[in-house]
Coordinates of C-alpha atoms in Angstrom, one line a residue:
Chain A
M1 CA 113.2 121.5 84.8
R2 CA 114.8 119.2 87.3
Q3 CA 118.3 120.3 86.3
W4 CA 117.4 123.9 87.1
S5 CA 116.0 122.9 90.5
R6 CA 119.1 120.9 91.3
S7 CA 121.4 123.6 90.2
M8 CA 119.6 126.1 92.4
R9 CA 119.5 123.7 95.3
A10 CA 123.3 123.2 94.9
K11 CA 123.6 127.0 95.4
G12 CA 121.6 126.8 98.6
K13 CA 118.4 128.2 97.2
T14 CA 115.0 127.1 98.3
I15 CA 112.2 126.5 95.7
G16 CA 108.5 127.1 96.0
F17 CA 106.1 125.5 93.7
V18 CA 102.5 126.5 92.6
P19 CA 100.9 124.0 90.3
T20 CA 98.1 125.4 88.2
M21 CA 95.9 124.5 85.2
G22 CA 96.4 128.0 83.9
Y23 CA 93.8 130.7 83.1
L24 CA 95.1 132.5 86.1
H25 CA 93.1 134.7 88.4
E26 CA 93.7 136.6 91.6
G27 CA 93.3 133.3 93.5
H28 CA 96.3 131.8 91.8
L29 CA 98.3 135.0 92.3
S30 CA 97.6 134.8 96.0
L31 CA 99.2 131.4 96.0
L32 CA 102.3 133.0 94.5
N33 CA 102.3 135.6 97.2
E34 CA 102.1 132.8 99.8
A35 CA 104.9 130.9 98.2
H36 CA 107.1 134.0 98.3
K37 CA 106.8 134.0 102.1
H38 CA 108.5 130.6 102.3
T39 CA 111.1 130.3 99.6
Q40 CA 113.6 132.3 97.6
L41 CA 112.6 131.0 94.2
I42 CA 109.2 130.3 92.7
V43 CA 108.2 127.8 90.0
V44 CA 104.7 127.9 88.5
S45 CA 103.4 125.1 86.4
V46 CA 100.7 125.7 83.8
Y47 CA 99.3 122.3 82.7
V48 CA 95.8 121.1 82.1
N49 CA 96.0 117.6 83.4
P50 CA 94.0 115.2 81.3
G51 CA 94.5 112.5 84.0
Q52 CA 92.0 114.1 86.3
F53 CA 89.2 114.4 83.7
S54 CA 87.0 111.6 82.7
P55 CA 86.0 111.5 79.0
N56 CA 82.6 112.9 79.7
E57 CA 83.9 116.0 81.6
D58 CA 85.0 119.4 80.4
L59 CA 88.6 118.8 79.5
S60 CA 88.1 120.1 75.9
T61 CA 86.3 123.2 77.0
Y62 CA 88.6 124.0 80.0
P63 CA 89.6 127.6 79.5
S64 CA 93.2 128.5 78.6
D65 CA 95.1 131.7 77.8
F66 CA 98.8 131.0 78.1
Y67 CA 100.0 134.4 77.0
G68 CA 97.6 136.1 79.2
D69 CA 98.9 133.9 82.1
I70 CA 102.5 134.9 81.3
K71 CA 101.5 138.5 81.4
K72 CA 99.9 138.2 84.8
L73 CA 102.9 136.2 86.1
M74 CA 105.3 138.9 84.9
A75 CA 103.3 141.4 86.9
V76 CA 103.5 139.4 90.2
P77 CA 105.4 141.4 92.9
G78 CA 108.6 139.5 93.6
G79 CA 108.4 137.7 90.3
V80 CA 108.3 134.2 89.2
D81 CA 111.5 132.3 88.4
V82 CA 110.2 129.5 86.1
V83 CA 107.0 128.9 84.3
F84 CA 106.9 125.1 83.7
H85 CA 104.5 124.5 80.8
P86 CA 104.9 120.9 79.6
H87 CA 103.3 119.8 76.5
N88 CA 102.2 116.3 77.6
L89 CA 103.2 114.6 80.8
Y90 CA 101.8 111.2 79.7
D91 CA 103.6 110.7 76.4
Y92 CA 106.3 108.1 77.0
G93 CA 107.1 107.8 73.3
N94 CA 105.4 104.4 72.8
N95 CA 101.7 104.8 73.4
N96 CA 98.7 106.3 71.9
C97 CA 97.4 108.3 74.9
G98 CA 97.7 111.9 75.5
D99 CA 98.7 112.9 71.9
D100 CA 98.1 116.6 72.2
G101 CA 97.4 117.2 75.9
N102 CA 93.9 118.2 75.1
G103 CA 90.8 116.8 73.5
L104 CA 92.0 113.3 74.2
Q105 CA 88.5 111.8 74.4
K106 CA 88.3 108.9 72.1
E107 CA 85.1 107.0 71.3
G108 CA 86.3 103.8 72.8
M109 CA 87.4 105.4 76.0
R110 CA 84.1 106.5 77.4
E111 CA 82.7 105.0 80.5
K112 CA 82.2 101.4 79.6
D113 CA 80.8 98.5 81.5
G114 CA 80.8 100.6 84.6
V115 CA 84.6 101.0 84.6
V116 CA 85.3 104.7 84.9
V117 CA 88.4 105.8 83.0
S118 CA 90.3 109.0 82.7
C119 CA 91.4 110.8 79.5
V120 CA 94.8 109.2 79.6
E121 CA 93.7 105.6 79.9
D122 CA 95.3 103.5 77.3
K123 CA 96.3 99.9 76.7
G124 CA 99.7 98.4 76.1
L125 CA 102.6 100.6 77.1
G126 CA 100.6 103.7 78.2
H127 CA 100.4 105.3 81.6
E128 CA 99.1 102.9 84.2
T129 CA 100.4 104.1 87.5
W130 CA 98.0 105.9 89.8
V131 CA 98.5 107.3 93.3
R132 CA 95.4 106.6 95.3
V133 CA 94.6 108.3 98.7
E134 CA 92.1 105.7 99.3
R135 CA 89.8 107.1 102.0
L136 CA 90.0 110.8 101.4
E137 CA 89.5 110.4 97.6
K138 CA 86.1 108.7 98.1
G139 CA 83.8 111.3 99.5
M140 CA 82.4 114.7 98.3
C141 CA 83.9 115.5 94.8
G142 CA 85.1 111.9 94.6
K143 CA 81.5 110.7 94.4
S144 CA 80.6 112.5 91.2
R145 CA 84.1 112.6 89.8
P146 CA 85.5 109.1 90.4
V147 CA 88.9 109.5 88.6
F148 CA 89.4 113.1 89.7
F149 CA 91.6 112.8 92.8
R150 CA 93.4 109.8 91.5
G151 CA 94.4 112.0 88.6
V152 CA 95.2 115.0 90.8
A153 CA 97.4 113.0 93.3
T154 CA 99.2 111.3 90.4
V155 CA 100.0 114.5 88.4
V156 CA 101.1 116.2 91.6
A157 CA 103.4 113.3 92.4
K158 CA 104.8 113.6 88.8
L159 CA 105.3 117.3 89.2
F160 CA 106.9 117.0 92.6
N161 CA 109.4 114.5 91.1
I162 CA 110.1 116.8 88.1
V163 CA 110.2 120.1 90.0
E164 CA 111.6 118.9 93.3
P165 CA 110.4 121.9 95.3
D166 CA 110.9 122.5 99.0
V167 CA 107.4 124.0 99.4
A168 CA 104.2 123.7 97.4
V169 CA 101.2 125.9 97.8
F170 CA 97.7 124.8 97.2
G171 CA 94.4 126.8 97.5
K172 CA 92.0 125.8 100.2
K173 CA 89.2 126.5 97.8
D174 CA 89.9 122.9 96.6
Y175 CA 89.8 121.8 100.2
Q176 CA 89.5 118.0 99.6
Q177 CA 92.4 118.3 97.0
W178 CA 94.5 120.1 99.5
R179 CA 93.9 117.5 102.3
I180 CA 94.6 114.7 99.8
I181 CA 97.9 116.2 98.7
R182 CA 99.0 116.7 102.3
R183 CA 98.1 113.1 103.1
M184 CA 99.9 111.9 100.0
V185 CA 103.0 113.9 100.9
R186 CA 103.0 112.4 104.4
D187 CA 102.3 108.8 103.3
L188 CA 104.8 108.8 100.5
D189 CA 107.5 110.8 102.3
F190 CA 107.8 113.5 99.7
A191 CA 110.4 116.1 100.7
V192 CA 107.9 118.8 100.2
K193 CA 106.1 121.1 102.7
V194 CA 102.5 121.6 101.6
I195 CA 100.9 124.9 102.5
G196 CA 97.2 125.7 102.2
S197 CA 96.3 129.2 101.1
E198 CA 93.0 130.9 101.9
I199 CA 90.2 131.3 99.4
V200 CA 90.2 134.5 97.4
R201 CA 86.8 135.9 96.6
D202 CA 85.5 138.5 94.1
S203 CA 84.1 141.6 95.7
D204 CA 80.6 140.1 95.5
G205 CA 81.8 137.1 97.5
L206 CA 82.1 134.5 94.7
A207 CA 85.1 132.3 95.2
M208 CA 87.5 132.8 92.3
S209 CA 87.7 129.9 89.8
S210 CA 88.8 129.5 86.2
R211 CA 85.3 128.1 85.5
N212 CA 83.6 131.3 86.6
V213 CA 84.2 132.6 83.0
H214 CA 81.5 130.2 81.8
L215 CA 78.8 131.6 84.0
S216 CA 76.1 133.8 82.5
L217 CA 75.4 137.1 84.4
E218 CA 72.3 135.5 85.8
E219 CA 74.0 132.3 86.8
R220 CA 76.8 134.3 88.4
E221 CA 74.1 136.2 90.5
Q222 CA 72.6 132.8 91.4
A223 CA 76.0 131.4 92.4
L224 CA 76.4 134.1 95.0
S225 CA 74.0 132.1 97.1
I226 CA 76.8 129.7 97.9
N227 CA 79.0 132.1 99.8
R228 CA 76.0 133.9 101.3
S229 CA 74.5 130.8 102.7
L230 CA 77.8 129.4 103.9
S231 CA 78.5 132.7 105.7
K232 CA 75.1 132.6 107.3
A233 CA 75.7 129.0 108.4
K234 CA 79.0 129.9 109.9
C235 CA 77.4 132.7 111.9
A236 CA 74.6 130.4 113.0
A237 CA 77.1 127.9 114.2
E238 CA 79.1 130.5 116.1
K239 CA 75.8 131.5 117.8
G240 CA 75.2 128.0 119.0
Q241 CA 73.5 126.1 116.1
V242 CA 75.8 123.0 116.0
N243 CA 73.3 120.6 114.5
C244 CA 74.7 119.8 111.1
R245 CA 71.5 118.6 109.6
E246 CA 69.9 122.0 110.3
L247 CA 72.9 123.9 109.0
R248 CA 73.0 121.8 105.8
N249 CA 69.3 122.1 105.2
S250 CA 69.4 125.9 105.3
V251 CA 72.3 126.0 102.9
I252 CA 70.8 123.5 100.5
H253 CA 67.5 125.4 100.6
A254 CA 69.1 128.8 99.9
I255 CA 71.1 127.5 96.9
H256 CA 68.2 125.6 95.5
E257 CA 66.0 128.7 95.9
A258 CA 68.6 130.8 94.0
G259 CA 68.4 128.3 91.1
G260 CA 71.4 126.1 91.8
K261 CA 71.5 122.3 91.8
I262 CA 73.3 120.9 94.7
D263 CA 75.9 118.1 94.1
Y264 CA 76.8 117.8 97.7
A265 CA 76.7 119.9 100.9
E266 CA 78.7 118.3 103.7
I267 CA 80.1 119.3 107.0
V268 CA 83.2 117.2 107.7
E269 CA 86.2 117.1 110.0
Q270 CA 89.0 119.3 108.7
E271 CA 91.7 116.7 108.5
N272 CA 89.9 113.4 107.8
L273 CA 86.9 114.8 105.9
E274 CA 84.6 112.5 107.9
S275 CA 81.0 113.6 108.1
V276 CA 79.9 114.9 111.5
E277 CA 76.4 115.3 112.9
E278 CA 77.3 117.9 115.5
I279 CA 80.0 120.5 115.4
K280 CA 82.4 119.7 118.3
S281 CA 85.8 120.1 116.7
P282 CA 87.0 122.2 113.8
V283 CA 85.0 121.4 110.7
V284 CA 84.7 122.6 107.1
F285 CA 81.4 123.1 105.3
C286 CA 82.0 122.0 101.7
I287 CA 79.6 122.7 98.8
A288 CA 79.5 121.7 95.1
A289 CA 76.6 123.0 93.0
W290 CA 75.7 123.4 89.4
F291 CA 74.6 126.7 87.9
G292 CA 73.6 126.0 84.4
K293 CA 76.4 123.8 82.9
V294 CA 79.0 125.1 85.4
R295 CA 79.9 123.1 88.5
L296 CA 81.3 125.3 91.3
I297 CA 82.8 124.3 94.6
D298 CA 83.3 126.4 97.7
N299 CA 83.8 125.8 101.4
M300 CA 84.1 127.5 104.7
E301 CA 86.1 126.4 107.8
I302 CA 84.2 126.6 111.1
S303 CA 86.3 126.4 114.2
L304 CA 84.2 127.2 117.3
Chain B
M1 CA 118.9 109.8 105.4
R2 CA 117.9 112.4 102.9
Q3 CA 120.2 115.0 104.4
W4 CA 123.1 112.7 103.8
S5 CA 122.0 112.1 100.2
R6 CA 121.6 115.8 99.6
S7 CA 125.0 116.6 101.1
M8 CA 126.6 114.0 98.9
R9 CA 124.8 115.2 95.8
A10 CA 125.9 118.7 96.6
K11 CA 129.5 117.4 96.4
G12 CA 128.8 116.0 92.9
K13 CA 128.6 112.3 94.1
T14 CA 126.1 109.8 92.6
I15 CA 124.1 107.5 94.8
G16 CA 123.1 103.9 94.1
F17 CA 120.4 102.3 96.1
V18 CA 119.6 98.6 96.8
P19 CA 116.4 98.1 98.8
T20 CA 116.2 94.8 100.6
M21 CA 114.1 93.1 103.3
G22 CA 117.3 91.8 104.9
Y23 CA 118.5 88.3 105.6
L24 CA 121.0 88.9 102.9
H25 CA 122.4 86.2 100.6
E26 CA 124.7 86.2 97.5
G27 CA 121.8 87.4 95.4
H28 CA 121.6 90.6 97.4
L29 CA 125.3 91.0 97.3
S30 CA 125.3 90.7 93.5
L31 CA 122.9 93.7 93.5
L32 CA 125.5 95.7 95.4
N33 CA 128.2 94.7 92.8
E34 CA 125.9 95.9 90.1
A35 CA 125.2 99.2 91.9
H36 CA 128.9 99.7 92.2
K37 CA 129.2 99.7 88.4
H38 CA 126.9 102.8 88.2
T39 CA 127.5 105.1 91.1
Q40 CA 130.2 106.3 93.5
L41 CA 128.2 105.8 96.7
I42 CA 125.9 102.9 97.8
V43 CA 122.9 102.9 100.1
V44 CA 121.4 99.6 101.2
S45 CA 118.0 99.6 103.0
V46 CA 117.1 96.7 105.3
Y47 CA 113.4 96.9 106.0
V48 CA 110.7 94.2 106.1
N49 CA 107.8 96.1 104.6
P50 CA 104.5 95.3 106.3
G51 CA 102.6 97.1 103.6
Q52 CA 103.2 94.3 101.1
F53 CA 102.0 91.5 103.3
S54 CA 98.4 90.6 103.9
P55 CA 97.5 89.6 107.5
N56 CA 97.4 85.9 106.4
E57 CA 100.9 85.9 105.0
D58 CA 104.3 85.2 106.5
L59 CA 105.3 88.7 107.8
S60 CA 105.8 87.4 111.4
T61 CA 107.9 84.5 110.3
Y62 CA 109.9 86.4 107.6
P63 CA 113.5 85.6 108.5
S64 CA 115.8 88.4 109.8
D65 CA 119.4 88.7 111.1
F66 CA 120.4 92.3 111.1
Y67 CA 123.8 91.8 112.6
G68 CA 124.5 89.0 110.2
D69 CA 123.5 91.4 107.4
I70 CA 125.8 94.1 108.6
K71 CA 128.7 91.6 108.7
K72 CA 128.0 90.6 105.1
L73 CA 127.7 94.2 104.0
M74 CA 131.0 95.1 105.7
A75 CA 132.7 92.3 103.6
V76 CA 131.4 93.6 100.3
P77 CA 134.2 94.6 97.9
G78 CA 134.0 98.3 97.4
G79 CA 132.0 98.7 100.6
V80 CA 128.6 100.1 101.4
D81 CA 128.2 103.8 102.4
V82 CA 125.0 103.7 104.3
V83 CA 122.8 101.0 105.7
F84 CA 119.3 102.5 106.1
H85 CA 117.4 100.5 108.7
P86 CA 114.2 102.4 109.6
H87 CA 112.1 101.1 112.5
N88 CA 108.7 101.8 111.0
L89 CA 107.9 103.7 107.8
Y90 CA 104.2 103.9 108.4
D91 CA 104.1 105.4 111.9
Y92 CA 103.1 109.0 111.5
G93 CA 102.7 109.6 115.2
N94 CA 98.9 109.6 115.2
N95 CA 97.7 106.2 114.2
N96 CA 97.6 102.6 115.5
C97 CA 99.1 100.9 112.5
G98 CA 102.6 99.6 112.2
D99 CA 103.4 99.7 115.9
D100 CA 106.5 97.7 115.9
G101 CA 107.2 97.0 112.2
N102 CA 106.5 93.3 112.7
G103 CA 103.7 91.0 113.8
L104 CA 101.2 93.7 113.0
Q105 CA 98.3 91.3 112.3
K106 CA 95.4 92.3 114.4
E107 CA 92.2 90.2 114.7
G108 CA 90.1 92.9 113.2
M109 CA 92.4 93.4 110.2
R110 CA 92.1 90.0 108.6
E111 CA 90.4 89.6 105.2
K112 CA 86.8 90.6 105.8
D113 CA 83.8 90.8 103.6
G114 CA 86.1 90.1 100.6
V115 CA 88.1 93.2 101.1
V116 CA 91.7 92.3 101.1
V117 CA 93.9 94.5 103.3
S118 CA 97.6 94.7 104.1
C119 CA 99.3 94.7 107.5
V120 CA 99.3 98.5 107.7
E121 CA 95.7 99.0 107.0
D122 CA 94.1 101.3 109.6
K123 CA 91.3 103.7 110.1
G124 CA 91.5 107.4 110.9
L125 CA 94.8 109.1 110.4
G126 CA 96.8 106.0 109.4
H127 CA 98.5 105.3 106.1
E128 CA 96.1 105.4 103.2
T129 CA 98.1 106.3 100.1
W130 CA 98.9 103.5 97.7
V131 CA 100.8 103.5 94.4
R132 CA 99.0 101.2 92.0
V133 CA 100.6 100.0 88.7
E134 CA 97.2 99.0 87.6
R135 CA 97.7 96.5 84.8
L136 CA 101.1 95.0 85.7
E137 CA 100.1 94.4 89.3
K138 CA 97.2 92.2 88.4
G139 CA 98.7 89.0 86.9
M140 CA 100.9 86.2 88.2
C141 CA 101.9 87.0 91.8
G142 CA 99.2 89.6 92.0
K143 CA 96.5 86.9 91.7
S144 CA 97.4 85.1 94.8
R145 CA 98.8 88.2 96.6
P146 CA 96.4 91.0 95.9
V147 CA 98.0 93.6 98.1
F148 CA 101.6 92.6 97.3
F149 CA 102.6 94.9 94.4
R150 CA 100.6 97.8 95.8
G151 CA 102.7 97.5 98.9
V152 CA 105.9 97.1 97.0
A153 CA 105.4 100.0 94.7
T154 CA 104.3 102.2 97.7
V155 CA 107.3 101.4 99.9
V156 CA 109.7 101.8 97.0
A157 CA 108.1 105.2 96.2
K158 CA 108.6 106.1 99.9
L159 CA 112.2 104.9 99.9
F160 CA 113.0 106.7 96.7
N161 CA 111.7 109.9 98.3
I162 CA 113.7 109.3 101.4
V163 CA 117.0 108.1 99.9
E164 CA 116.8 110.2 96.6
P165 CA 119.1 107.8 94.7
D166 CA 120.3 108.3 91.2
V167 CA 120.3 104.5 90.4
A168 CA 118.4 101.7 92.1
V169 CA 119.1 98.0 91.5
F170 CA 116.4 95.3 91.7
G171 CA 116.8 91.6 91.2
K172 CA 115.3 90.0 88.1
K173 CA 114.3 87.0 90.2
D174 CA 111.4 89.2 91.3
Y175 CA 110.7 89.8 87.6
Q176 CA 107.2 91.2 87.9
Q177 CA 108.3 93.5 90.8
W178 CA 111.2 94.7 88.6
R179 CA 108.9 95.5 85.7
I180 CA 106.4 97.2 88.0
I181 CA 109.1 99.4 89.6
R182 CA 110.4 100.4 86.2
R183 CA 106.9 101.3 85.0
M184 CA 106.2 103.3 88.2
V185 CA 109.4 105.2 87.8
R186 CA 108.5 106.1 84.2
D187 CA 104.9 107.0 85.0
L188 CA 105.6 109.1 88.1
D189 CA 108.8 110.7 86.7
F190 CA 111.0 109.6 89.5
A191 CA 114.6 110.8 89.0
V192 CA 115.9 107.3 89.4
K193 CA 117.4 104.9 86.9
V194 CA 116.2 101.4 87.6
I195 CA 118.6 98.5 86.8
G196 CA 117.7 94.9 86.7
S197 CA 120.3 92.4 88.0
E198 CA 120.5 88.8 86.9
I199 CA 119.3 85.9 89.1
V200 CA 121.9 84.3 91.3
R201 CA 121.6 80.6 91.8
D202 CA 123.2 78.2 94.3
S203 CA 125.5 75.6 92.8
D204 CA 122.5 73.2 92.5
G205 CA 120.6 75.7 90.5
L206 CA 118.1 76.9 93.1
A207 CA 117.5 80.7 92.8
M208 CA 118.7 82.4 96.0
S209 CA 115.9 83.6 98.2
S210 CA 115.6 84.5 101.9
R211 CA 112.7 82.1 102.1
N212 CA 115.0 79.1 101.1
V213 CA 116.0 78.8 104.7
H214 CA 112.5 77.5 105.5
L215 CA 112.9 74.5 103.1
S216 CA 113.6 71.1 104.5
L217 CA 116.3 69.1 102.8
E218 CA 113.7 67.1 101.0
E219 CA 111.7 70.2 99.9
R220 CA 114.9 71.8 98.7
E221 CA 115.7 68.8 96.5
Q222 CA 112.1 68.9 95.2
A223 CA 112.4 72.7 94.5
L224 CA 115.3 72.0 92.1
S225 CA 112.6 70.9 89.6
I226 CA 111.8 74.6 89.0
N227 CA 115.2 75.6 87.5
R228 CA 115.7 72.2 85.8
S229 CA 112.3 72.3 84.1
L230 CA 112.7 76.0 83.1
S231 CA 116.1 75.3 81.6
K232 CA 114.7 72.4 79.7
A233 CA 111.9 74.6 78.4
K234 CA 114.3 77.2 77.3
C235 CA 116.4 74.6 75.4
A236 CA 113.2 73.2 73.8
A237 CA 112.2 76.7 72.7
E238 CA 115.6 77.4 71.2
K239 CA 115.3 74.1 69.3
G240 CA 112.0 75.3 67.8
Q241 CA 109.2 74.4 70.3
V242 CA 107.5 77.8 70.5
N243 CA 104.0 76.5 71.5
C244 CA 103.6 77.9 75.0
R245 CA 100.9 75.5 76.0
E246 CA 103.3 72.6 75.4
L247 CA 106.2 74.3 77.2
R248 CA 104.0 75.2 80.2
N249 CA 102.6 71.7 80.4
S250 CA 106.0 70.1 80.6
V251 CA 107.2 72.5 83.3
I252 CA 104.0 72.0 85.3
H253 CA 104.3 68.3 85.0
A254 CA 107.9 68.2 86.1
I255 CA 107.3 70.4 89.2
H256 CA 104.2 68.5 90.1
E257 CA 106.0 65.2 89.8
A258 CA 108.8 66.4 92.1
G259 CA 106.2 67.2 94.8
G260 CA 105.6 70.9 94.2
K261 CA 102.3 72.6 94.0
I262 CA 102.1 75.1 91.1
D263 CA 100.7 78.6 91.9
Y264 CA 101.2 79.8 88.3
A265 CA 103.4 79.0 85.3
E266 CA 103.1 81.6 82.7
I267 CA 105.0 82.7 79.6
V268 CA 104.6 86.4 79.1
E269 CA 106.0 89.3 77.2
Q270 CA 109.1 90.7 78.9
E271 CA 107.9 94.3 79.2
N272 CA 104.1 94.2 79.4
L273 CA 103.8 90.7 81.1
E274 CA 101.0 89.8 78.7
S275 CA 100.4 86.1 78.2
V276 CA 101.6 84.8 74.8
E277 CA 100.5 81.6 73.0
E278 CA 103.5 81.3 70.8
I279 CA 107.0 82.6 71.3
K280 CA 107.7 85.3 68.7
S281 CA 109.3 88.1 70.6
P282 CA 111.4 88.0 73.8
V283 CA 109.4 86.4 76.6
V284 CA 110.0 85.4 80.2
F285 CA 108.8 82.1 81.7
C286 CA 107.6 82.8 85.3
I287 CA 106.9 80.3 87.9
A288 CA 105.5 80.3 91.5
A289 CA 105.2 77.0 93.3
W290 CA 104.8 75.8 96.9
F291 CA 107.1 73.2 98.5
G292 CA 105.6 72.4 101.8
K293 CA 104.8 75.8 103.4
V294 CA 107.3 77.7 101.3
R295 CA 106.3 79.6 98.2
L296 CA 109.1 80.1 95.7
I297 CA 109.3 82.1 92.6
D298 CA 111.7 81.8 89.7
N299 CA 111.8 82.8 86.0
M300 CA 113.8 82.5 82.8
E301 CA 114.1 84.9 80.0
I302 CA 113.8 83.4 76.5
S303 CA 114.9 85.5 73.6
L304 CA 115.0 83.5 70.4

């Protein structure tokens, strides 16, 4: 992979990179369109990263359809130059972790004595280096998924070192992830420009996600409450309601009424993700909620 | 810096890198000689990294002599192509940390409520991304210097991303550091080959260190006990004494007798740095000890 990037760079070409976990939808394809605006060549990675799942999460049921993905990528206007589909990024040839890149949960690796581990945790010569973006990783999704952002930042660092792109595009649907990657790139001096791409929604307003496939028809209908209530909150804010407690309560109420279970509903500063009580500067309203066994996230930027 | 590296790479040149904190001695110069064996071009960085010091450590008294360093580098056989001497690698233009790259200790930043911080810790938009090599960073020097290896791994990641070398040379005097950097490079897929270079000693056997300048004549004499006792232990092991408790006791006794205060004396596996009770496979005997106000480290590999 790196050899290709270096040979292209030697010819003066610029390289855009879109990391994905596969099961591609319109949201992913919009990231490719965004990448095409910035660079001559495009690399897409398709890799379900075990490092960002804890053993009690949905790694083994995470949807995948590699040949379907390839078909979609071949239809992208402007094309894709490389699909990077590594088998296992954590197999260093001398450890037991990450044997098959999937279904890595072992009995002994579940949460134990309060120490939360990821699916690639191992002893001895296994992977043990983690990139921590220590403040940004803590709030929101980091509360219920304590190894998640550690795993995301680490695999993105690995992928950046392997692909060596000039530009990388991330979706703003994963808002906290996007901010964490930007901060990591700044703090570790990666030679990569990180671009955030807007959320893509289905015609009914649901933010596109690979996990949507697991929703029943009823759950999907319920899940529309997220975007509807966020849009209402944005409207209310623009009309002068800047009290975050009020705005949050109305969204929590609406999602709860619809049958969802809130994980968090927070209004935070756009760059630092610090909670705010009153909207004075640009904020983002971030939501995570469960519908049945599916956890969805969504968000809306509010810049008055 | 990166532009230079990329222009050289585009010409097919290979780049060797020797990161230092300056105040160069024969030990550093031996790293350059080692680098010259592997690459056509050599970059040396001179940067005292505040990120690896905690506020109660010796950042403000760490010796420096940049023009003396330049003179030494100009005399190196084969030469040096770039001296990279950044002012401050943690100033992102919007934070209060790392104002002058030195003397960053602020009253409010000392160890507080048991949370150990480094000299670049800050709130808000400051540096917050740390590379953790989670098992290797814990033992030996990591016990008494809890932010040290986090800071070292992080600044080396930054420097690798800025310099983009093909090969980097580290001294095996900082044995744990060398192993941590190798592990980080493997785990994060850096495109850098890490070479370990042998310890350089003064004619009296003392391992070269920038900190040696702080030793009084008497302390220096006392400090010779480290190398003497390590050499004896190696001899004893080669003659059949493989009991680590015995070997450690004799070294601890000798250093203590000489007037040193032991921080740690451990016999560990060479790659994983796990303590061993009996020497069966290649090990390294690692020592840290105080002589007056100066903390010295040294080690000796023992491969029976």
